[in-house]
XYZ file of N, CA and C in Angstrom:
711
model
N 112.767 56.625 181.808
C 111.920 57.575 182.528
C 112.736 58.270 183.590
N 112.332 59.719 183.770
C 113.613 60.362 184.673
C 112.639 59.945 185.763
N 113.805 60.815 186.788
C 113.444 60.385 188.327
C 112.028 60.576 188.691
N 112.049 61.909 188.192
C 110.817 62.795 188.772
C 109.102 62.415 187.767
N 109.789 61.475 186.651
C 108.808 61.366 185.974
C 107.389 60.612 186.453
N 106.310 61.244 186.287
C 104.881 60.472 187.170
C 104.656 59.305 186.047
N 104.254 58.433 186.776
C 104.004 56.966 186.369
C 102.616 56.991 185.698
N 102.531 56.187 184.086
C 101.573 56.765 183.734
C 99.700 56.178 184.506
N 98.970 56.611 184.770
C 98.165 56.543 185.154
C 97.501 54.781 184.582
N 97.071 53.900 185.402
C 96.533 52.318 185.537
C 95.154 52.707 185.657
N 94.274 52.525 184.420
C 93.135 53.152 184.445
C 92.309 51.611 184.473
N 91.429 51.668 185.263
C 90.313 50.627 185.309
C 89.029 50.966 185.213
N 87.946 50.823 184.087
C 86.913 51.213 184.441
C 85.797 50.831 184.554
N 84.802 50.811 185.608
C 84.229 49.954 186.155
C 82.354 50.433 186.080
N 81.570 49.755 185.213
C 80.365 50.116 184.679
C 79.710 49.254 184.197
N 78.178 49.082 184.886
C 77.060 48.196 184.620
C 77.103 48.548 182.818
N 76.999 49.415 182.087
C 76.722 49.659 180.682
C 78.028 49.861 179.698
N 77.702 48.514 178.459
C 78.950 47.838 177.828
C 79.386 49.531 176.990
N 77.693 50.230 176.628
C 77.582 51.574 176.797
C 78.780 52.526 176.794
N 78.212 52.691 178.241
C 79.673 53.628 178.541
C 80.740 53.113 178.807
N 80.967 52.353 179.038
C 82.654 51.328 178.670
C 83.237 51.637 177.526
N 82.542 51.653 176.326
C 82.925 51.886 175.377
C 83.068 53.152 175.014
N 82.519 54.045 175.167
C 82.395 55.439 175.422
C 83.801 56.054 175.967
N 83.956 55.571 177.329
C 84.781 55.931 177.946
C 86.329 56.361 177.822
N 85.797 54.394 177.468
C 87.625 53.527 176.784
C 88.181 54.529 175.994
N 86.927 55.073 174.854
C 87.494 55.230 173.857
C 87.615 56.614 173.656
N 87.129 57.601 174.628
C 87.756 59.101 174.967
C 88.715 59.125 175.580
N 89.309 58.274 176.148
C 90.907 58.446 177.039
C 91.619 57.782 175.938
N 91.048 56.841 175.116
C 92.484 56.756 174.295
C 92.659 57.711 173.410
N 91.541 58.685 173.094
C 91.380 59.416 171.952
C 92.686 60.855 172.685
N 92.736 60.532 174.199
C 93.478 61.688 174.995
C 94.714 61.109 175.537
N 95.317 60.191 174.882
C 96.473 59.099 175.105
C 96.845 58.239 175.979
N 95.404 57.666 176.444
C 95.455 57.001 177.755
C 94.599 55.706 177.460
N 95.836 54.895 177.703
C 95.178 53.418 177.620
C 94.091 52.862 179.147
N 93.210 51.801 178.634
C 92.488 51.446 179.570
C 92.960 49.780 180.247
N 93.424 49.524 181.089
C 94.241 48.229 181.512
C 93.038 47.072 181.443
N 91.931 47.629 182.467
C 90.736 46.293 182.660
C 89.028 47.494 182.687
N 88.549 46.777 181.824
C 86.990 47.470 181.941
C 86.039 46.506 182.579
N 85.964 46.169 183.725
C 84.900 45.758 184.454
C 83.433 46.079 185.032
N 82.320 45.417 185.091
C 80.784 45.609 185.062
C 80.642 45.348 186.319
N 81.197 45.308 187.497
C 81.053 45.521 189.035
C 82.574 45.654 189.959
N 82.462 46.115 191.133
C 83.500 46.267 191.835
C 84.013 44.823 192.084
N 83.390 43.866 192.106
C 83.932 42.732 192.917
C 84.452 41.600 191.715
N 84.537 42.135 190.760
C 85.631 41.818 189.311
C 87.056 42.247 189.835
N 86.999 43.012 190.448
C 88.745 43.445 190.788
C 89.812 42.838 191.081
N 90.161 42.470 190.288
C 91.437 41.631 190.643
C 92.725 42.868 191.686
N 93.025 42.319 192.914
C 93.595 42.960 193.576
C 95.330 43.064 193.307
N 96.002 41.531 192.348
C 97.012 41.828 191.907
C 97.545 43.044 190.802
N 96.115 43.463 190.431
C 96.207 44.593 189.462
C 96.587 45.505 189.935
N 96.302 46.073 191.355
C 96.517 47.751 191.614
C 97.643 47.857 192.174
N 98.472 48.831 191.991
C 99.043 49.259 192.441
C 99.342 51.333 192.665
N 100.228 51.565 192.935
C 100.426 53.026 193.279
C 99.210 54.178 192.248
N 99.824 53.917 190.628
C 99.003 54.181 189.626
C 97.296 53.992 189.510
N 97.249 53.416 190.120
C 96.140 52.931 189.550
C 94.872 54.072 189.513
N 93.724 54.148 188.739
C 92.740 54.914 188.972
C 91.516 54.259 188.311
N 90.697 54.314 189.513
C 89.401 53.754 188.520
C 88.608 54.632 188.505
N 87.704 54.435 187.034
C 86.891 55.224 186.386
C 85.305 55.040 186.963
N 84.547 55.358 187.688
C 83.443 54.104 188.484
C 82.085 55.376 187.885
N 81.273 54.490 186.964
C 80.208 54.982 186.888
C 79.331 55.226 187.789
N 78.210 56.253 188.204
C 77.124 56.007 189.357
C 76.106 57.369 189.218
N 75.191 57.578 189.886
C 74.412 58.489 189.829
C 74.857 58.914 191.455
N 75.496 60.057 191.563
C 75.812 60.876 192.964
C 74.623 61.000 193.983
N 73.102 61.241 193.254
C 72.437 61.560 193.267
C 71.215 60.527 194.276
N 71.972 59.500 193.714
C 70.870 58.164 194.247
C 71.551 57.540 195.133
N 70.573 56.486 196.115
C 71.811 56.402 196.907
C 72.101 54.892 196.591
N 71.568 54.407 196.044
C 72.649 53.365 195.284
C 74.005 53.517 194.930
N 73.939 54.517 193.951
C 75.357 54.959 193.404
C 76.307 55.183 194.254
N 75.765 56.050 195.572
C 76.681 56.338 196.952
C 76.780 55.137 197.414
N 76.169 54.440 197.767
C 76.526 52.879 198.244
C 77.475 52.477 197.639
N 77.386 52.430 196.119
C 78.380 51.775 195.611
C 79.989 52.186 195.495
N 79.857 53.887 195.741
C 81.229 54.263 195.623
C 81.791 54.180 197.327
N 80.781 54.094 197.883
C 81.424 53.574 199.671
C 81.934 53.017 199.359
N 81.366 51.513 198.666
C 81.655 50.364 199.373
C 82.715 50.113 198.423
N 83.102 50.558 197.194
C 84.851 50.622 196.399
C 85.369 51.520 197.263
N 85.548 52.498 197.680
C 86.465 53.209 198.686
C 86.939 52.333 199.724
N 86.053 51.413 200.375
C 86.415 50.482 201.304
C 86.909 49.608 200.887
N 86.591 49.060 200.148
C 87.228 47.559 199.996
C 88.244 47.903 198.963
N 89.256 48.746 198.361
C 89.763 48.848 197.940
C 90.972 49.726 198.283
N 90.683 50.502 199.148
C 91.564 51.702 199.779
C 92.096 52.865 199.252
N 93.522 52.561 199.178
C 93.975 53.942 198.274
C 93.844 54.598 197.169
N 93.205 53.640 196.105
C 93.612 54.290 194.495
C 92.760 55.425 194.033
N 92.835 56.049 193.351
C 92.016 56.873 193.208
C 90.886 57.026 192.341
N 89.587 57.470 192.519
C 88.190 57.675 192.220
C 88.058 58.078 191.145
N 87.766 58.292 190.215
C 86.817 59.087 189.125
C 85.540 59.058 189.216
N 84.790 59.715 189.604
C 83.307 59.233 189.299
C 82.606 59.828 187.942
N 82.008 58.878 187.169
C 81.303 60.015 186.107
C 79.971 59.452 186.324
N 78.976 61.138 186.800
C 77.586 60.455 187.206
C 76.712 61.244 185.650
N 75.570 61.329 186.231
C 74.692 62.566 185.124
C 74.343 63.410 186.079
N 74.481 64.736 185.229
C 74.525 66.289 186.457
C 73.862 66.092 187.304
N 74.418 66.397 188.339
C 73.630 66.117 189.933
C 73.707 66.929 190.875
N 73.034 67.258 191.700
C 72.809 68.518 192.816
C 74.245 68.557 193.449
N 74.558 69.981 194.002
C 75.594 70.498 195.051
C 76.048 69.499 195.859
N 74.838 69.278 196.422
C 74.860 67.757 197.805
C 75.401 66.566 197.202
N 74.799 66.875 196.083
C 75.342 64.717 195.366
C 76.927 65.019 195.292
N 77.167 66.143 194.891
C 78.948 66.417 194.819
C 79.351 66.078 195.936
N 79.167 66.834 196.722
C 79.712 67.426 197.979
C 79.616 65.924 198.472
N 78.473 64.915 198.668
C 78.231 63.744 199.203
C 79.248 62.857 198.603
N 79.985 62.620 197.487
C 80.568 62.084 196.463
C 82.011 62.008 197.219
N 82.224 63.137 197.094
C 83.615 63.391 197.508
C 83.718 62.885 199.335
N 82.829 63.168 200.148
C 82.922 62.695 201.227
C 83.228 61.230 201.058
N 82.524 60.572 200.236
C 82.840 59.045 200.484
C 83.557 58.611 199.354
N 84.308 59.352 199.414
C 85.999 58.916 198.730
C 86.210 59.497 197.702
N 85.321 60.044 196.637
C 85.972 60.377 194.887
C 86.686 61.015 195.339
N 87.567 61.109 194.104
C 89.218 62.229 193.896
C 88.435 63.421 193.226
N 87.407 63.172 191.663
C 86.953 64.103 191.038
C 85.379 63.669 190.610
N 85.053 64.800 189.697
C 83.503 63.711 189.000
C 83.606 64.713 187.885
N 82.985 63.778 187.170
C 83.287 64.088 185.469
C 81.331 63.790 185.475
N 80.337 65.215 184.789
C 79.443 64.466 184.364
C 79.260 64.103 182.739
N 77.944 63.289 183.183
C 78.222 62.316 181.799
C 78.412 63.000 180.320
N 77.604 64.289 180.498
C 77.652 64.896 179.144
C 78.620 65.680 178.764
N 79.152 65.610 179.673
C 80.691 66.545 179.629
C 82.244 65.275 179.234
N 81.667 63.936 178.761
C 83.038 63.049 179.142
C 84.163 63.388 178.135
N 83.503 63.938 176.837
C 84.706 64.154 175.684
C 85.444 64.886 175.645
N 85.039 66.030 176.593
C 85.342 67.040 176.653
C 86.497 67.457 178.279
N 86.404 66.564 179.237
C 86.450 66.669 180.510
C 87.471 65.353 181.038
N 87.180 64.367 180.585
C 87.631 63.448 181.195
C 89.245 62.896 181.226
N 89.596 63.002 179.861
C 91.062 63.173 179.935
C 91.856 63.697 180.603
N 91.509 65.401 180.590
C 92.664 66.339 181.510
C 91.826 66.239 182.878
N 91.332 65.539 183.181
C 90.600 65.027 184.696
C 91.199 63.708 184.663
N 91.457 62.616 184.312
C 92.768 61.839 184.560
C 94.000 62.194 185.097
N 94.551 63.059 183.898
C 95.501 63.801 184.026
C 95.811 64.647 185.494
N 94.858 65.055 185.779
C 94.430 65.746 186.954
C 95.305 65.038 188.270
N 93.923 64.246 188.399
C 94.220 62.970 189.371
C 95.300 62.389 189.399
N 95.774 62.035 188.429
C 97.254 61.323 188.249
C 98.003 62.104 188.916
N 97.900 63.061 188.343
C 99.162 64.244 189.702
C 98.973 64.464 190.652
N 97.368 64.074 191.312
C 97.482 64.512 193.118
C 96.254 65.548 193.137
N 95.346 65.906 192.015
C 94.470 67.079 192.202
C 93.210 66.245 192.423
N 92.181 66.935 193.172
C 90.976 66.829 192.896
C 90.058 67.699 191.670
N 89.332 67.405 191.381
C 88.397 68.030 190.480
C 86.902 67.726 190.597
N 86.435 68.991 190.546
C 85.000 69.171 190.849
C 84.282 70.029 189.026
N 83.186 69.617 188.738
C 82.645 70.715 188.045
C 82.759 72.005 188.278
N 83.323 73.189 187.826
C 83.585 74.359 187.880
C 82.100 74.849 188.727
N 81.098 74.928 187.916
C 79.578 75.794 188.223
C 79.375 74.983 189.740
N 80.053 73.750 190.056
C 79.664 73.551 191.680
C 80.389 73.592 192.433
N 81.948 74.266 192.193
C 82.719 74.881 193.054
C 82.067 75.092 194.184
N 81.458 76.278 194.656
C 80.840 76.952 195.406
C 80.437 75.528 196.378
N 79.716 74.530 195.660
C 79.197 73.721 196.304
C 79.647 72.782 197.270
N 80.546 72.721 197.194
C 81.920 71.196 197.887
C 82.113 71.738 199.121
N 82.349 72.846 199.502
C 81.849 73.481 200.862
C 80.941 72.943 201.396
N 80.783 72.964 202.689
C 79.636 72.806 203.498
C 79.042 74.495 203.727
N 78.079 74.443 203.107
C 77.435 76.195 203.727
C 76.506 76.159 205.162
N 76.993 77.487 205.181
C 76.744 77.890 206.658
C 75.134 78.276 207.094
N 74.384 78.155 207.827
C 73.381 78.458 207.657
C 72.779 78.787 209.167
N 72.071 80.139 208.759
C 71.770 81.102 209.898
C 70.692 80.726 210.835
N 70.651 80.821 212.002
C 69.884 79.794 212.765
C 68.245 79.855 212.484
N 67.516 80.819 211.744
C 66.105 80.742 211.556
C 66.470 79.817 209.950
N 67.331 79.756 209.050
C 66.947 78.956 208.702
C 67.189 77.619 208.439
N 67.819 77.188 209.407
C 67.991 75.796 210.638
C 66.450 75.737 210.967
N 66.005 76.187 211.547
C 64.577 76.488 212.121
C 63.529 76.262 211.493
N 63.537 77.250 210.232
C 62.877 76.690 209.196
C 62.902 75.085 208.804
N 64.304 74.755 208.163
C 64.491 73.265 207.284
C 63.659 72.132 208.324
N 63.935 72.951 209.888
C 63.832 71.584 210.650
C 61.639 71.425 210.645
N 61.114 72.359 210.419
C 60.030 72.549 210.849
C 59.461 71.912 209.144
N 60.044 72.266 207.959
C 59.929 71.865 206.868
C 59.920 70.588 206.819
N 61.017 69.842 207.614
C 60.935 68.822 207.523
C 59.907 67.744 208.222
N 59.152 68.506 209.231
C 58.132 67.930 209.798
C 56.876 67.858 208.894
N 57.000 68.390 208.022
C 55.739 68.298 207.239
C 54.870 69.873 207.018
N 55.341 70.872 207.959
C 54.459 72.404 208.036
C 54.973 73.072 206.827
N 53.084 73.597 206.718
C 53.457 74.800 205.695
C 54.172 75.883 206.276
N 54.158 76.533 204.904
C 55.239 77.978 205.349
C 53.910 78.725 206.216
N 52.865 78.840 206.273
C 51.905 79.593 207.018
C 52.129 78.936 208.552
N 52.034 77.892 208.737
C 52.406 77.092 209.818
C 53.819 77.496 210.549
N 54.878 77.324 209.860
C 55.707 77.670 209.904
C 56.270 79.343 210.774
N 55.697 79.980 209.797
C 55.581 81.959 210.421
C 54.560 81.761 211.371
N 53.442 81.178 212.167
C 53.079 81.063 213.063
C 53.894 80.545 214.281
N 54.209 79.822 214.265
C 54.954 78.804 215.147
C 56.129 79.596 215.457
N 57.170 80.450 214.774
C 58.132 81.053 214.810
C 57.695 82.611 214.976
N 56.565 83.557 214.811
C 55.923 84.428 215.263
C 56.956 84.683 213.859
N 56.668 84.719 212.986
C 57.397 85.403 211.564
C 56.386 85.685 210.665
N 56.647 86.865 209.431
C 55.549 86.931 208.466
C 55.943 85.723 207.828
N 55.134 85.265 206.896
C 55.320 84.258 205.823
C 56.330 84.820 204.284
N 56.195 85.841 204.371
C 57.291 86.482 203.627
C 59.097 86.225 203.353
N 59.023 86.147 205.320
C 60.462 86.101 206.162
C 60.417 84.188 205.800
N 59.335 83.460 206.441
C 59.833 82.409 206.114
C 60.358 81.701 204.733
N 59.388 82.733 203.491
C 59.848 81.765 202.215
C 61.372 82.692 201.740
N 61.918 83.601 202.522
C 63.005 84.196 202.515
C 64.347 83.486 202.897
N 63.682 82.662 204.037
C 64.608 81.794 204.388
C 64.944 80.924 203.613
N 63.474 80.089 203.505
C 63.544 78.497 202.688
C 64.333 78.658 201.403
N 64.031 79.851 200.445
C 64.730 80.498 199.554
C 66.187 80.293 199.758
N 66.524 80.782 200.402
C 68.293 80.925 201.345
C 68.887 79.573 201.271
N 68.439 78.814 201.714
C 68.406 77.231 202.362
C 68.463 76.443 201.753
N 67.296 76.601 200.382
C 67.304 75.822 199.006
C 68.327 75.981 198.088
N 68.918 77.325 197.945
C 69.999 77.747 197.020
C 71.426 77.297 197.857
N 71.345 76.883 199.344
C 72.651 76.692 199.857
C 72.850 75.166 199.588
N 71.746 74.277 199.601
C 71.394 73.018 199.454
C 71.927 72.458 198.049
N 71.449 73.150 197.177
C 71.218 72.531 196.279
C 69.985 72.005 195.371
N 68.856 72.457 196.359
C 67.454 71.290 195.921
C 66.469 72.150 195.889
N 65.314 71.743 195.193
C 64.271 72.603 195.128
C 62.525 72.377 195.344
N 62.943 71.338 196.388
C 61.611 71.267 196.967
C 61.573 70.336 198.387
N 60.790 70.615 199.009
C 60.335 70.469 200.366
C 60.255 68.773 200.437
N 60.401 67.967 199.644
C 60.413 66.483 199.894
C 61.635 66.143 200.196
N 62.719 67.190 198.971
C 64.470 67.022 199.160
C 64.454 67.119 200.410
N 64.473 68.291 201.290
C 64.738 68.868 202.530
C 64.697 67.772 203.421
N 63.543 67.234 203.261
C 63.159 65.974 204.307
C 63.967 64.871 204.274
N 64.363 64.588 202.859
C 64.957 63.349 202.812
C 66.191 63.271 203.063
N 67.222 64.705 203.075
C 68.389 64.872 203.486
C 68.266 64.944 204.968
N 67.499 65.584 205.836
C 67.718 65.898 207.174
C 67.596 64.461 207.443
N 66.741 63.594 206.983
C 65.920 61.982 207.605
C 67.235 61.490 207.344
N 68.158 61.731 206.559
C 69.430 60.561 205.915
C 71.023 61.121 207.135
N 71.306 60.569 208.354
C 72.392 60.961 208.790
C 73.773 61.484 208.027
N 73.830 60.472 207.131
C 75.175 60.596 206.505
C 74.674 62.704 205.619
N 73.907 62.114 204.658
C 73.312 63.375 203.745
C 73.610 64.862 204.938
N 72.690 64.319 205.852
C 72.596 66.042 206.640
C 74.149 66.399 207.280
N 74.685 65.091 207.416
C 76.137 65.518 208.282
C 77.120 66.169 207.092
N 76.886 65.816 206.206
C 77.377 66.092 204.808
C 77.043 67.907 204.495
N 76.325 68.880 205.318
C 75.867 69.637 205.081
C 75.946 70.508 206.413
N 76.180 69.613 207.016
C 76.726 70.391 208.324
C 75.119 70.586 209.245
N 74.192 69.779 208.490
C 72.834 69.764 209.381
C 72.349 68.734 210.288
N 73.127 68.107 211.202
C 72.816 66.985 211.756
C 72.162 67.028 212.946
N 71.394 66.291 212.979
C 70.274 66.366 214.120
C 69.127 67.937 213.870
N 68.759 68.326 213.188
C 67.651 69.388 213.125
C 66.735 68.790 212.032
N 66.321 67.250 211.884
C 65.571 66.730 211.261
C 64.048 66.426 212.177
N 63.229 65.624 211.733
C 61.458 66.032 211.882
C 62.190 64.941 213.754
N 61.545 65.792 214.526
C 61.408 65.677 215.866
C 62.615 66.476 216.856
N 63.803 67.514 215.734
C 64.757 67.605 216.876
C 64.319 68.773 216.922
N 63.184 69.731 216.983
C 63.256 71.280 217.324
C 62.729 71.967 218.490
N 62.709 70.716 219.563
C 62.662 70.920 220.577
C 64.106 71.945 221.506
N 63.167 72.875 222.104
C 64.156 73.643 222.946
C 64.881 74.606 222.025
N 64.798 74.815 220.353
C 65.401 75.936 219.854
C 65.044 77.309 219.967
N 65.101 78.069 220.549
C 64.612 79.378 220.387
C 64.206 80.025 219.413
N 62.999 81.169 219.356
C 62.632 81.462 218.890
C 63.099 82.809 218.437
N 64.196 83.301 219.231
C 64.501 84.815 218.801
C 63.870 85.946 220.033
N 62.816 86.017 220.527
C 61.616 86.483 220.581
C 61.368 86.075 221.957
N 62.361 85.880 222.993
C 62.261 85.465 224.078
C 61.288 84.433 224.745
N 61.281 83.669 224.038
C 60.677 81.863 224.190
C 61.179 80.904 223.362
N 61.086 79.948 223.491
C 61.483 78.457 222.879
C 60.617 77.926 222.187
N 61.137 76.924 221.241
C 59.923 76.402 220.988
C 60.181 74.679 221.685
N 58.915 74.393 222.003
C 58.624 72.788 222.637
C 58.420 72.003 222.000
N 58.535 70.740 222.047
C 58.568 69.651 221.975
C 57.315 69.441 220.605
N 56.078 70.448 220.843
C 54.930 70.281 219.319
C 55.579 71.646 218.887
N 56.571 72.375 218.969
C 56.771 73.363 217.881
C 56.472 74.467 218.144
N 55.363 75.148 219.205
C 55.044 75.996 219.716
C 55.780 76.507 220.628
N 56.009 78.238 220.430
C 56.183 78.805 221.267
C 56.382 79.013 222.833
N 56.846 78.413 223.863
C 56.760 78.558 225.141
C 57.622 79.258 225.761
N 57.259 79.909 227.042
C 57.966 81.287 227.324
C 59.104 80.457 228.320
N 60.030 80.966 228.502
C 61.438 81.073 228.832
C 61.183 81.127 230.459
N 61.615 79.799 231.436
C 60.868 80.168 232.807
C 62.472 80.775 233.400
């Protein structure tokens, strides 16, 4: 092997289902890549195994937060090697959340025959990889302060009529926002919203931390007043 040659990739892959183990195994060898150890939990790991090479393959749903639990808690107790995750298609946020707590890439599930090899390959050299169509997503998006305003008032439980009251807005402007907010998110309904702002890690992940159900105290309204502590309007002393 010359100097410069990369070491071939120490693939481990690690999955509750004998399922996709088999699945897996047998699309990377089909892409010339042997599998060293296929294990059914993280705490099978034999630690004399890893070294520089190494990459594990770690099944999970991005989406749930089990699955995020579980790829924490291999990022931690394992350290350097690198991630694969293969979940089933999952929102902007489940990416974006994924990669915060450690993956290198994510392969989804229906894509593995097709994806997963030159996503080894990938990794082995130092790249990350994301699904193309959620590019856009792995960003944290930016979001304009009414609809901050909005998510946070959404998340209290108000309708959008509630909502354009409280903020002196038509209801038009507000589902303009929520619109905005939902497509920057990822999600498409008013329970998501809640459950990301309520989840620290999720909203910090999004760049929304602290504008969950009780922080919209003292935000302005635009309109030369604030709103207080119940959400209403109060004038600026």
């Amino acid at each position: 092997m010359g100097e410069n040659a990369q070491a071939e990739p120490r693939l481990q892959v690690l999955s509750d289902s004998a399922a996709a183990s088999r699945r897996i195994v047998g699309t990377l060898g089909e892409g010339g890549l042997s599998v060293d150890h296929v294990l059914s939990a993280p705490d099978e790991i034999d630690a004399a195994s890893i070294d520089d090479s190494t990459i594990f393959v770690f099944v999970c749903d991005v989406d749930e937060a089990s699955g995020m639990a579980g790829l924490r808690r291999l990022r931690r107790t394992q350290g350097d090697p690198a991630i694969i995750v293969i979940s089933p298609p999952a929102t902007g946020t489940g990416v974006r959340r994924a990669l915060d707590a450690g993956a290198d890439a994510i392969v989804f599930e229906p894509e593995i025959e097709t994806t997963l090899a030159v996503t080894t390959l990938a990794v082995a050299s130092g790249q990350s990889v994301v699904p193309r169509k959620l590019r856009a997503s792995v960003e944290k998006p930016a979001f304009s302060h009414r609809e901050r305003q909005v998510l946070a008032l959404v998340s209290r439980g108000l309708t959008n009529s509630e909502i354009a009251e409280r903020l002196l807005l038509a209801q038009s402007t507000v589902k303009s926002h929520l619109s905005s907010a939902f497509t920057k998110l990822g999600i498409r309904s008013r329970k998501e919203v809640t459950a990301l702002l309520l989840d620290p890690e999720q909203a910090q992940s999004v760049g929304l931390i602290g504008i969950g159900a009780g922080a919209v105290a003292q935000e302005t309204n635009g309109n030369g007043s604030v709103l207080g502590h119940n959400g209403i309007p109060q004038p600026v002393a």
